[in-house]
Coordinates of C-alpha atoms and ligand atoms in Angstrom, one line a residue:
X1 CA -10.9 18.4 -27.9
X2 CA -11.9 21.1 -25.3
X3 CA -9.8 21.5 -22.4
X4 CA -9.5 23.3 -19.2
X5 CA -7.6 26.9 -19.8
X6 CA -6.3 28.6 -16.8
X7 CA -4.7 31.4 -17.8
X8 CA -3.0 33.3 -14.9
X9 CA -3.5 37.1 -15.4
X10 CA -0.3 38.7 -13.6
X11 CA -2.1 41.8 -12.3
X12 CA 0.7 42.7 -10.0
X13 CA 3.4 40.7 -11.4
X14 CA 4.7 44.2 -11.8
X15 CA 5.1 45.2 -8.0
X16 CA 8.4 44.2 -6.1
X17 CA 8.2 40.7 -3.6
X18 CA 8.2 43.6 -0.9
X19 CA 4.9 45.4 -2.2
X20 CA 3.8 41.5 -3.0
X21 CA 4.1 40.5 0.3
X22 CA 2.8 43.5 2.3
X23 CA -1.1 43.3 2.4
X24 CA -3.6 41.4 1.9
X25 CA -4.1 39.1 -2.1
X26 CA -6.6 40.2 -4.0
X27 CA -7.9 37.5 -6.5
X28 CA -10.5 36.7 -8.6
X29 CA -11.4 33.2 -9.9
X30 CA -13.9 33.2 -12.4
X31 CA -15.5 29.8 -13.1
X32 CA -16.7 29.3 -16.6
X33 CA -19.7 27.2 -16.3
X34 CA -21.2 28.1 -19.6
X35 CA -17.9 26.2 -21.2
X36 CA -18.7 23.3 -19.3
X37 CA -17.9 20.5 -21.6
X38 CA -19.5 17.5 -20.2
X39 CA -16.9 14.6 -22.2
X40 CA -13.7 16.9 -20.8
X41 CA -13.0 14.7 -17.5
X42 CA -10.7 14.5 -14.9
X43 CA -9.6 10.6 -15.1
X44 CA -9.5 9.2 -11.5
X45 CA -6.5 7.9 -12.9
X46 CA -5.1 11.2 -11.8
X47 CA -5.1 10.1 -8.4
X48 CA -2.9 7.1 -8.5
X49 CA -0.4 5.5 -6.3
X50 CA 2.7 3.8 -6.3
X51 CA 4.1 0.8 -4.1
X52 CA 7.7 -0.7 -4.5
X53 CA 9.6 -3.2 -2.8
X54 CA 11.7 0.0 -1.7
X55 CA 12.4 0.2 2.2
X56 CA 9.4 -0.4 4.0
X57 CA 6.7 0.9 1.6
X58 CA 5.5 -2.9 1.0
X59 CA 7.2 -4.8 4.1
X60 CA 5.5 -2.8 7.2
X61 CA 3.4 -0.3 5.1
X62 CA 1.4 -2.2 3.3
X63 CA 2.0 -5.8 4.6
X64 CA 3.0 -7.4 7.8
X65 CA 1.7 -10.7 7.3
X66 CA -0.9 -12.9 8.7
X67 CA 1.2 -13.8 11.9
X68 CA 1.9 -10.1 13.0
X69 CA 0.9 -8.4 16.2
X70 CA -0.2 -5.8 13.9
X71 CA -4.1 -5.9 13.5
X72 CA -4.2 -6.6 10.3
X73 CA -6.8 -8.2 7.4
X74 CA -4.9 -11.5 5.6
X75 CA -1.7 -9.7 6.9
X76 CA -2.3 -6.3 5.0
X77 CA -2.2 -3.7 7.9
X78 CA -6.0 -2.4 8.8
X79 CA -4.9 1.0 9.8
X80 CA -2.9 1.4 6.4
X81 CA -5.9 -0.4 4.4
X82 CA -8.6 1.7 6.1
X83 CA -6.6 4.7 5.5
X84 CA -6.3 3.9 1.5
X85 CA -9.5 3.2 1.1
X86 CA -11.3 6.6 2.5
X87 CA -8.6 7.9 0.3
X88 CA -10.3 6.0 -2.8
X89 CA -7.3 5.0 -4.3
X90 CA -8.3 4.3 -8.0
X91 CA -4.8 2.5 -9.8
X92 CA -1.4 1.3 -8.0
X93 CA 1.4 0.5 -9.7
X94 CA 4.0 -2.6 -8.4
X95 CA 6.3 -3.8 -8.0
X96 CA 8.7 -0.8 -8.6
X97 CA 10.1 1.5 -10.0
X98 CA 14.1 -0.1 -10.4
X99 CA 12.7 -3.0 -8.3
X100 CA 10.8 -4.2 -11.3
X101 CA 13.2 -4.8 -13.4
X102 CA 15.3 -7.0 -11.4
X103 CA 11.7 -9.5 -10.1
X104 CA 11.1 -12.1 -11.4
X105 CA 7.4 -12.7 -10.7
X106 CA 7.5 -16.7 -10.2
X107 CA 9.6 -16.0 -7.1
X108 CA 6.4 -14.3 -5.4
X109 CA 4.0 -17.5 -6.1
X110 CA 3.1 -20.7 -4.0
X111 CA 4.0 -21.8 -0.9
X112 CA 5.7 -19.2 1.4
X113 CA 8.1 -21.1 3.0
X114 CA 9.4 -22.4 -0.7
X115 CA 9.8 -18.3 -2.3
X116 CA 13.2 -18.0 -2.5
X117 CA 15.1 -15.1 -1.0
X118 CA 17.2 -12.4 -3.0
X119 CA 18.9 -9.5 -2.7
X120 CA 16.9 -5.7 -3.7
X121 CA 20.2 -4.5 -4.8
X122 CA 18.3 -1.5 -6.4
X123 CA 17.5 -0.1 -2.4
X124 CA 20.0 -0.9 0.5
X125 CA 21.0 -4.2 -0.2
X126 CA 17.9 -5.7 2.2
X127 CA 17.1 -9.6 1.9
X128 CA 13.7 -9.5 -0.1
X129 CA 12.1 -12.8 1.1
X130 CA 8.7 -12.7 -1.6
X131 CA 6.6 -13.0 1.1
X132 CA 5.0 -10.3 -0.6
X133 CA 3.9 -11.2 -4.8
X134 CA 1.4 -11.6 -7.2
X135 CA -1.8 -12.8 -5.4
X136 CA -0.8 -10.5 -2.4
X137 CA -0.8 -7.2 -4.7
X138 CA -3.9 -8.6 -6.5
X139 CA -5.8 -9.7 -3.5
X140 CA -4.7 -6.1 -1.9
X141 CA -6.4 -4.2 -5.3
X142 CA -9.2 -5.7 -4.5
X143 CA -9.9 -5.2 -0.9
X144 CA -8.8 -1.3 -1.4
X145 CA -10.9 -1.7 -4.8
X146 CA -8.1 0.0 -7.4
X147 CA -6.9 -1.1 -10.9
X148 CA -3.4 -2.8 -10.4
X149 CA -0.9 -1.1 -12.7
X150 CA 1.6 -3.9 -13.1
X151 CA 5.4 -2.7 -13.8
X152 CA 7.1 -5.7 -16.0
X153 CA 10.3 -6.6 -15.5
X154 CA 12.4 -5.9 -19.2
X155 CA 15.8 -5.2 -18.2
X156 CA 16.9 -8.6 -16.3
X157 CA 13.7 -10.4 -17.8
X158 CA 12.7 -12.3 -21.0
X159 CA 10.0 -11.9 -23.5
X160 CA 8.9 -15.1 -22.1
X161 CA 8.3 -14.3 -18.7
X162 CA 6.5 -11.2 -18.8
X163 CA 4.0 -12.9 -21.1
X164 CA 3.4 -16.0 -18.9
X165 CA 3.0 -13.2 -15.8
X166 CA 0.0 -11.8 -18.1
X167 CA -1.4 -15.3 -19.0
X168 CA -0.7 -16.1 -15.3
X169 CA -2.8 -13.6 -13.8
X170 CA -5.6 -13.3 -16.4
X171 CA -5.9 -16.4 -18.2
X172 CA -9.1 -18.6 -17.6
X173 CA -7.4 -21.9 -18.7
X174 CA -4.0 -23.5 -19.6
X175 CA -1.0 -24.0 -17.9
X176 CA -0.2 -20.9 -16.4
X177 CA -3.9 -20.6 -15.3
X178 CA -3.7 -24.5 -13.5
X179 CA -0.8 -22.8 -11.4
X180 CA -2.8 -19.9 -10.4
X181 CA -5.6 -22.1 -9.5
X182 CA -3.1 -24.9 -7.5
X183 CA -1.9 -21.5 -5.8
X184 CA -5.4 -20.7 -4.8
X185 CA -7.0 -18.5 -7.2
X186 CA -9.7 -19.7 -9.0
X187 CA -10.5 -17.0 -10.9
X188 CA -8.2 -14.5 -13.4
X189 CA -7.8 -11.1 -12.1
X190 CA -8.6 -8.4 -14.2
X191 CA -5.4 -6.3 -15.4
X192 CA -5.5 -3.2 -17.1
X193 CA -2.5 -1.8 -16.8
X194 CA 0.7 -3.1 -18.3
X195 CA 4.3 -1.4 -17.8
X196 CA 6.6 -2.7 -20.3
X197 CA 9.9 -1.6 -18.0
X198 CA 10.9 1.0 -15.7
X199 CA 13.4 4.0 -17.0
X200 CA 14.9 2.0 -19.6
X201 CA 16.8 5.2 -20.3
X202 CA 18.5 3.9 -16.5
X203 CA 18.0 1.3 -13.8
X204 CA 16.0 -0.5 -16.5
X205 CA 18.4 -1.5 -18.3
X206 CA 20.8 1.8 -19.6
X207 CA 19.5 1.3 -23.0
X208 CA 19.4 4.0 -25.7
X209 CA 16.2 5.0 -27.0
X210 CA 16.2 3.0 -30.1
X211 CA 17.1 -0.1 -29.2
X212 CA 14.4 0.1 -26.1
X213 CA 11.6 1.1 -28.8
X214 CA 13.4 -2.6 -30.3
X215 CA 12.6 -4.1 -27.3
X216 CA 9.1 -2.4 -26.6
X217 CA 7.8 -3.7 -29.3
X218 CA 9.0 -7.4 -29.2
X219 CA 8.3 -7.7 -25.1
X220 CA 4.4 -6.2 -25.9
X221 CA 3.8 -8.4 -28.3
X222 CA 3.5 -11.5 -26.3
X223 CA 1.7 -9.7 -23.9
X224 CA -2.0 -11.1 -24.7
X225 CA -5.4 -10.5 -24.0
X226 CA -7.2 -13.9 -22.5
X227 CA -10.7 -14.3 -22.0
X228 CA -11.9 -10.5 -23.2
X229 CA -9.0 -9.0 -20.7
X230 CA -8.1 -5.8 -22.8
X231 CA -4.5 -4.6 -22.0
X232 CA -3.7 -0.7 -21.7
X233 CA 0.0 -1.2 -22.5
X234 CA 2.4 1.9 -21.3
X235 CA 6.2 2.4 -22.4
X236 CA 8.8 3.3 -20.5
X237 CA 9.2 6.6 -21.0
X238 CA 11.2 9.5 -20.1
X239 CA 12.7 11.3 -17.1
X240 CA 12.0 14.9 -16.6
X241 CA 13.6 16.8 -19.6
X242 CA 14.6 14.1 -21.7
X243 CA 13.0 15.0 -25.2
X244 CA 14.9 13.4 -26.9
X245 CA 13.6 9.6 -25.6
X246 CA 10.2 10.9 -26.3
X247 CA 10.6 11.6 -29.7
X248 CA 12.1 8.7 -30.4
X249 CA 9.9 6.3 -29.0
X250 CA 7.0 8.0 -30.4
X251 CA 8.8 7.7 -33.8
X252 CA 9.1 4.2 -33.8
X253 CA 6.5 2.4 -31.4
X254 CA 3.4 4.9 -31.4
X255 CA 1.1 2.3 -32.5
X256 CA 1.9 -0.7 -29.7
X257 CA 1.4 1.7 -27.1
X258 CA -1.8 3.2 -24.9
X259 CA 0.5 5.6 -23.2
X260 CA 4.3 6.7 -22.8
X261 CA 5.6 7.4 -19.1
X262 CA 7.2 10.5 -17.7
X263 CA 8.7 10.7 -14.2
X264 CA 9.5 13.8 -13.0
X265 CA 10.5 14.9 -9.4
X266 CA 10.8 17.9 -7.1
X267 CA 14.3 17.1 -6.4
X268 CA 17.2 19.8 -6.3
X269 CA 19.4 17.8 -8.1
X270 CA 21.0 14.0 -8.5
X271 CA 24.3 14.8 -6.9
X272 CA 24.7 16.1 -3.3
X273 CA 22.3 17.0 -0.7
X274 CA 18.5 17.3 -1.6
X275 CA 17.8 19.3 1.5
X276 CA 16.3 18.1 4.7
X277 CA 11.7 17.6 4.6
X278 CA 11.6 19.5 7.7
X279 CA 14.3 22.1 7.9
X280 CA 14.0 25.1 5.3
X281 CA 13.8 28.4 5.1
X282 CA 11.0 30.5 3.0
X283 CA 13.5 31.1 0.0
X284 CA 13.9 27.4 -0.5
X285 CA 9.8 26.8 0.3
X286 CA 9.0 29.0 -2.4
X287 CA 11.6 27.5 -4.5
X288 CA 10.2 23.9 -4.4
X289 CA 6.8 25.6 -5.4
X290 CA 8.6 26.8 -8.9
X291 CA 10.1 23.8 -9.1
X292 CA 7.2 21.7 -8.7
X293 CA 5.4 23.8 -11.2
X294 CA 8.0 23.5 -13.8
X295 CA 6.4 19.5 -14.3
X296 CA 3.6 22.1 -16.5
X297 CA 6.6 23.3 -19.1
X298 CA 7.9 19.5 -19.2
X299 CA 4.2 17.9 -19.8
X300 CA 4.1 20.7 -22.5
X301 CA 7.4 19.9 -24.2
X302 CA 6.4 16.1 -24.1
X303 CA 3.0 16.8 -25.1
X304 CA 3.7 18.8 -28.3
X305 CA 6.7 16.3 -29.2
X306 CA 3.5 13.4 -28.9
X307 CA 1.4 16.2 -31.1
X308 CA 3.9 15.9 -33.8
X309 CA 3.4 11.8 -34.2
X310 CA 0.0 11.7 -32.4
X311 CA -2.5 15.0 -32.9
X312 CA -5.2 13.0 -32.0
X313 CA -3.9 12.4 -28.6
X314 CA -4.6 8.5 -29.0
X315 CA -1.0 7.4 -26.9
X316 CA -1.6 9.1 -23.2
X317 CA 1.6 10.6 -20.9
X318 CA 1.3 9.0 -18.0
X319 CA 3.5 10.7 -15.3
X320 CA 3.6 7.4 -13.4
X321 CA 7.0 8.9 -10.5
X322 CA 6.3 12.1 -9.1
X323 CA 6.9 14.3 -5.9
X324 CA 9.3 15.7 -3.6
X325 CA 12.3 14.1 -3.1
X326 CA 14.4 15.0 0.0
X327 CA 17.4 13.6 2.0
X328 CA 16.4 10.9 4.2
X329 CA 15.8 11.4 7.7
X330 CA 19.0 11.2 9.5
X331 CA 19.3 7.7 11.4
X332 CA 17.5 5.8 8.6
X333 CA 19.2 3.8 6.0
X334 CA 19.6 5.8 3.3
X335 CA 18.8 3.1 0.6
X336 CA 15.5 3.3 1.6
X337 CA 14.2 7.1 0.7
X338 CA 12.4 7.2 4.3
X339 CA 11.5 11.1 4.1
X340 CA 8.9 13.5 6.5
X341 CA 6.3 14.9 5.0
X342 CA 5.5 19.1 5.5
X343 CA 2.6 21.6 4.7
X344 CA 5.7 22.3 2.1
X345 CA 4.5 19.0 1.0
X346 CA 1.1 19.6 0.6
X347 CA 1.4 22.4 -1.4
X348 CA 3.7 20.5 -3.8
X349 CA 0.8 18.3 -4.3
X350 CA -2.1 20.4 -4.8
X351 CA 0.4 22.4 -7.5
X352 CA 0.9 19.1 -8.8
X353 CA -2.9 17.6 -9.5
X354 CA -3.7 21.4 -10.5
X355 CA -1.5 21.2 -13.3
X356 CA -2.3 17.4 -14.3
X357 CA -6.0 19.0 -14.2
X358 CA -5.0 21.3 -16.9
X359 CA -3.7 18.5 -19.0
X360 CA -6.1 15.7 -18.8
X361 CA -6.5 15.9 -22.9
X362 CA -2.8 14.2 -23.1
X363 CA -2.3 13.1 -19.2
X364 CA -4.8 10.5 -18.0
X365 CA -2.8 8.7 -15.0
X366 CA -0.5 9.7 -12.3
X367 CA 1.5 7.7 -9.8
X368 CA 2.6 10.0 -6.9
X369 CA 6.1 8.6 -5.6
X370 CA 5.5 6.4 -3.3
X371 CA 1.9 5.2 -1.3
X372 CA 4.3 4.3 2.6
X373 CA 6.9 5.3 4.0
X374 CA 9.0 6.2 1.1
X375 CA 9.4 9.8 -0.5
X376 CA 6.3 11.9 -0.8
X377 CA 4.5 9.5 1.0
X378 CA 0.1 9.3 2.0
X379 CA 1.2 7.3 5.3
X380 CA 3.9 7.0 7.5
X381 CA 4.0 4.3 10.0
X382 CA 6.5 2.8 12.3
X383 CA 5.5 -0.7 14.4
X384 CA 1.7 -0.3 15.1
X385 CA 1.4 3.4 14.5
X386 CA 0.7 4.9 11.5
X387 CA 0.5 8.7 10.9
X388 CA -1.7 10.6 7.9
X389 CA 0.8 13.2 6.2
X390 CA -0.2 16.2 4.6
X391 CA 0.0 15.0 1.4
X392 CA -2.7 12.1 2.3
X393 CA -5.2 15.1 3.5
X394 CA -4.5 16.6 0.2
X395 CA -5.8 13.7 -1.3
X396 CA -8.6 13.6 0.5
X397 CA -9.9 17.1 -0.4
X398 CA -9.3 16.1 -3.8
X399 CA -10.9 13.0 -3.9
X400 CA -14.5 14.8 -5.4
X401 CA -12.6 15.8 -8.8
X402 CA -11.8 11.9 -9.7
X403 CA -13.6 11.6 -12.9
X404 CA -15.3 14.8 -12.5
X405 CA -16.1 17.2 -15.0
X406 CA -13.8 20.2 -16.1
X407 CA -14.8 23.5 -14.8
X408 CA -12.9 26.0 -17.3
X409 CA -11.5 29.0 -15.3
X410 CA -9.2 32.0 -14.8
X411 CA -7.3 32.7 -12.0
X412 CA -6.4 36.7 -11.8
X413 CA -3.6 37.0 -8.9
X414 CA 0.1 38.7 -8.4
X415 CA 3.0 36.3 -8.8
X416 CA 6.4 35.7 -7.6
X417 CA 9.8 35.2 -9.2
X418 CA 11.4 32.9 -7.1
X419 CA 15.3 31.3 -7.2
X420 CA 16.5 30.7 -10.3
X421 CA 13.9 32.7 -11.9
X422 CA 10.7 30.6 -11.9
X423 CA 7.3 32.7 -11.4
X424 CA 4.9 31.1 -9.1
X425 CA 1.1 32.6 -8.8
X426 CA 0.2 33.1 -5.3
X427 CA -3.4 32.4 -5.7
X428 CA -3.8 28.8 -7.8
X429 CA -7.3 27.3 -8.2
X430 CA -8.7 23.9 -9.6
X431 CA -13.0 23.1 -9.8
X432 CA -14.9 20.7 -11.4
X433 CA -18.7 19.4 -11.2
X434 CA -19.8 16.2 -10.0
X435 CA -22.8 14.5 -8.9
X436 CA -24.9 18.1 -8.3
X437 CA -22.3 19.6 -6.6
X438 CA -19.2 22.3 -7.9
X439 CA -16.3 21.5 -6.5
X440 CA -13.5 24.3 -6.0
X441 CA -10.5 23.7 -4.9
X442 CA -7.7 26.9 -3.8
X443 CA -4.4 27.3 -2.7
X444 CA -2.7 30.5 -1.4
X445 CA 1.2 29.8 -1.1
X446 CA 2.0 33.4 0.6
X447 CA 3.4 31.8 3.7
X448 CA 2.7 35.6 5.6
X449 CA 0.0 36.7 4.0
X450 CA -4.1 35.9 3.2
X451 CA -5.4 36.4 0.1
X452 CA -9.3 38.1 -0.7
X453 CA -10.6 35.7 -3.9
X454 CA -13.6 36.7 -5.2
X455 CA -15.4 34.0 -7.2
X456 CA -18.5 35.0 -9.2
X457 CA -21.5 33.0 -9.0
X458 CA -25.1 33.7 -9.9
X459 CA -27.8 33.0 -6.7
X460 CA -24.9 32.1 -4.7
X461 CA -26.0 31.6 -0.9
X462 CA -23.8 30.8 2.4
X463 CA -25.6 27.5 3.0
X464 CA -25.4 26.0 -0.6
X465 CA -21.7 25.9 0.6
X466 CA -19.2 23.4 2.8
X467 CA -15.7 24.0 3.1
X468 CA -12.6 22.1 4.3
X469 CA -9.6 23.7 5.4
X470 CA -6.1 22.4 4.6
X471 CA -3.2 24.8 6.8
X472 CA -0.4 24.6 10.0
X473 CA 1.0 27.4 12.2
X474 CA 4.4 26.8 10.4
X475 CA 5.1 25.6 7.0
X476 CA 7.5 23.5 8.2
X477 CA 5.0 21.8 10.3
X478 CA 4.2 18.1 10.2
X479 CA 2.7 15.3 11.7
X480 CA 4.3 12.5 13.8
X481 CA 4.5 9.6 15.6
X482 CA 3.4 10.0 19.2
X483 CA 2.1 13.8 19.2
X484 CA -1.2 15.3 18.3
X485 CA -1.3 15.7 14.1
X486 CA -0.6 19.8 13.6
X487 CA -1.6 19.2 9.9
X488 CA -5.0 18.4 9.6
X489 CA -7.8 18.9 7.4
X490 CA -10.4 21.2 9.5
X491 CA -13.9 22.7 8.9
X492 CA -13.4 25.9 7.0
X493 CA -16.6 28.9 6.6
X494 CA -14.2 32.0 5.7
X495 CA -17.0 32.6 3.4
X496 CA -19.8 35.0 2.6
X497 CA -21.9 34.7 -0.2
X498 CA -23.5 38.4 -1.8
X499 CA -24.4 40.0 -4.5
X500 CA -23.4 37.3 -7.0
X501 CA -20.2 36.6 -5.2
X502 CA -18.5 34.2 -3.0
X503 CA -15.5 35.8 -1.3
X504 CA -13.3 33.6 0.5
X505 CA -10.8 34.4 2.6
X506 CA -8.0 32.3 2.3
X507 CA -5.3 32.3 5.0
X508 CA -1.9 32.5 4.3
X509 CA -0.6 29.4 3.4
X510 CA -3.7 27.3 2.8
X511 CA -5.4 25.0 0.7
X512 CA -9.2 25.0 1.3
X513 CA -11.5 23.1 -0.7
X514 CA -15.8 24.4 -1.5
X515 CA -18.1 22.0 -2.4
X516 CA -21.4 24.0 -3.5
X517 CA -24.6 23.2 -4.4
X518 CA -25.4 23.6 -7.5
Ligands
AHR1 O1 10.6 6.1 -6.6 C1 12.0 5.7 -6.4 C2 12.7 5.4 -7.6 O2 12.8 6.6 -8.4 C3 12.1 4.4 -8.6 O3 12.4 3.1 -8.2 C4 12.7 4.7 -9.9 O4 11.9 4.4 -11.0 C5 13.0 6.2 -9.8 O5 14.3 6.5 -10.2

């Protein structure tokens, strides 16, 4: 199968960070529209969210109930659900994440004042009441209008359980589906997307990769498909640089799954301090860009592992945790990952969905960690107020690739070795085409200075092009509670079109998306 190459020419990889950083970029992006390969895709998939019973991602992101102050739709916030839905959030996954494997989905059913009340000993000890459960997340999928991506619980669970919660939810008839119905829903959902655990390697149970390929196999097996519901089944898979889980679960369960997870984060490390969201300095900025990059080498290492077992690329990686992870914001409990949210941020995830582009022959969903309040989060909201971070405008200008076609390109730019020796290009680009329109998305990471891409285009002219504009006066710079936003997605026509050429001039530290007529 075809599939988007972006090769990064290093024409000044040569020159020292000094000569790098001391004029203006000079980059070309050449779009290679006679390769167009109208089956290559990017999934919408790519765009997909995560929600956990983790802090207050679910209670007071997503949910405040019927009986709440909060304006709010069936007691899902309307600020939050208005927000998600410009975003056109295609798949969530729920209910975690560690969380999952210590539900158990019957609490979260019936009558709310008979849920019993446990303890999310995974994230701060908080009293989880399951106010919050099945027809809440289902009911939410379909007002926002995403695929749920269900997480099932196999570490503290049984076989049984998980496959009553599938006949529960999507069954027509029978006993579970006389439950569903006494609990008010007539009719099944539809559920695609079936987690069989979450790190099993970890939280999900500490098991070695053998024995959870065992248990893989024997918990899917109950999982059924009633009345035509087709299941996409997805095993637990590994974290970060773990090849070793990957190979064996390939090995030995290849042919019950539809894809294998991979989580992988921007985190410094497990141990110690992760660094503050707000308060860096440039060497660490352009540190998290190498880091953040480095998810390419890992999808590669996982991808030709799957090769191996798979060269047809029937099982998908599905990188269902990623995103930065920082210390939590002094004064909040730190059980409950509450983290700000920077133009740092932003870049992180346009690097990110870049490189899932370049895979979307082996990667076909993503889950960006987490949808509220909790790491790299779209919103942030405290009583009433919610804010938009970066990361939800990046989003946004991203939104016209979902299930868009691959534009195959080259990127010609200088680079930059940054601590611990990873190379970062300073110019990155992404485009697809979609519904008449070429959609081409760039990022310039210099923090100092702009960058001159050229972008060669037959019969090009100024007004078959719109552009958005994605920057802040500092890099550090985020949006709050109470203030104006200082990270917001503006109007951008640093364009001219001549001679066969777009040139764009990017500012320093940017990410500005074109959407041209074709
Ligand atoms: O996203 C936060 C946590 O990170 C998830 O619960 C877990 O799966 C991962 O370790």
């Amino acid at each position: 199968m075809k599939h988007l190459t972006c090769s990064i020419l290093a024409a000044a990889s040569l020159l020292s960070p000094a000569m790098v950083s001391a004029a203006t970029e000079k980059a070309t992006v050449r779009l290679d529209i006679n390769a167009i390969d109208s089956t290559v895709t990017i999934p919408a998939e790519i765009y997909g969210q995560f929600a956990e019973h983790l802090g207050s991602c679910i209670y007071g992101g997503l949910w405040v109930g019927e009986d709440s102050p909060i304006p709010n739709t069936s007691g899902y916030r309307n600020d939050v659900l208005q927000a998600l839905k410009d975003l056109k959030v295609p798949v969530m996954r729920w209910p975690g994440g560690c969380f999952a494997d210590e539900y158990h989905w019957t609490d979260g059913i019936g009558p709310k004042e008979n849920r019993p009340v446990m303890v999310n000993n995974n994230w701060g000890g908080t009293v989880e009441d399951n106010s919050f459960g099945t027809h809440e997340f289902f009911n939410l999928c379909e007002l926002i209008g995403c695929e749920p991506y269900l997480s099932g619980n196999v570490g503290s669970g049984t076989v049984e359980e998980l496959a009553k919660w599938v006949e529960y939810i999507t069954a027509e008839n029978g006993p579970m589906a006389r439950k569903r119905k006494e609990n008010g829903r007539e009719k099944p959902w539809k559920l695609k997307y079936l987690g069989v655990g979450n790190e099993s390697w970890g939280c999900g149970g500490n098991f070695t990769p053998e024995d959870y390929a065992g248990a893989y196999r024997r918990y899917q097996t109950y999982c059924r498909e009633f009345d035509g519901n087709k299941l996409y089944k997805i095993a637990s898979g590994a974290s970060d640089y773990d090849y070793k889980w990957t190979d064996v679960l390939m090995k030995k369960a290849k042919d019950h799954m539809k894809g294998l997870s991979l989580h992988y984060y921007t985190v410094k490390g497990w141990n110690g301090s992760k660094g503050a969201a707000t308060v860096f300095d440039n060497d660490d900025y352009y540190w998290t860009l190498g880091k953040c990059l480095e998810i390419e080498d890992v999808i590669n290492r996982h991808d030709s592992i799957m090769n191996g077992y798979d060269p047809d690329k029937k099982v998908a990686l599905i990188v269902d945790e990623w995103g930065t992870w920082w210390d939590t914001e002094p004064g909040t409990n730190p059980g409950h990952l509450f983290q700000q949210n920077t133009m740092r941020d932003a870049m992180v995830a346009a690097l990110s969905l870049n490189a899932f582009h370049r895979h979307t022959d082996r990667v076909k969903m993503t889950n960006i960690a987490q949808i509220a309040n909790v790491l790299q989060s779209m919103v942030l909201t405290k009583d009433d107020k919610m804010v938009l971070t970066p990361t939800y405008y990046v989003f946004k200008m991203y939104a016209p690739h979902q299930d868009a076609t691959v534009v195959p390109l080259d990127v010609e730019t200088t680079t930059r070795t940054v601590r611990d020796g990873r190379t970062v290009p300073t110019v990155s680009a992404t485009a697809s085409t979609k519904d008449g329109y070429l959609n081409v998305t760039l990022t310039n990471i210099d923090l100092d200075n702009p960058a001159d891409v050229t972008i060669p285009l037959a019969d090009i002219k100024k007004d078959m092009v719109e552009g958005e504009i994605l920057t802040a006066k500092n890099i550090d710079d985020y949006n709050d509670f109470g203030r104006a936003e200082k990270v917001i997605l503006m109007p951008f026509d640093g364009f001219k079109a001549s001679k066969g050429n777009l040139s764009v001039n990017l500012p320093a530290k940017s990410i500005v998306s074109l959407k041209i007529k074709l």
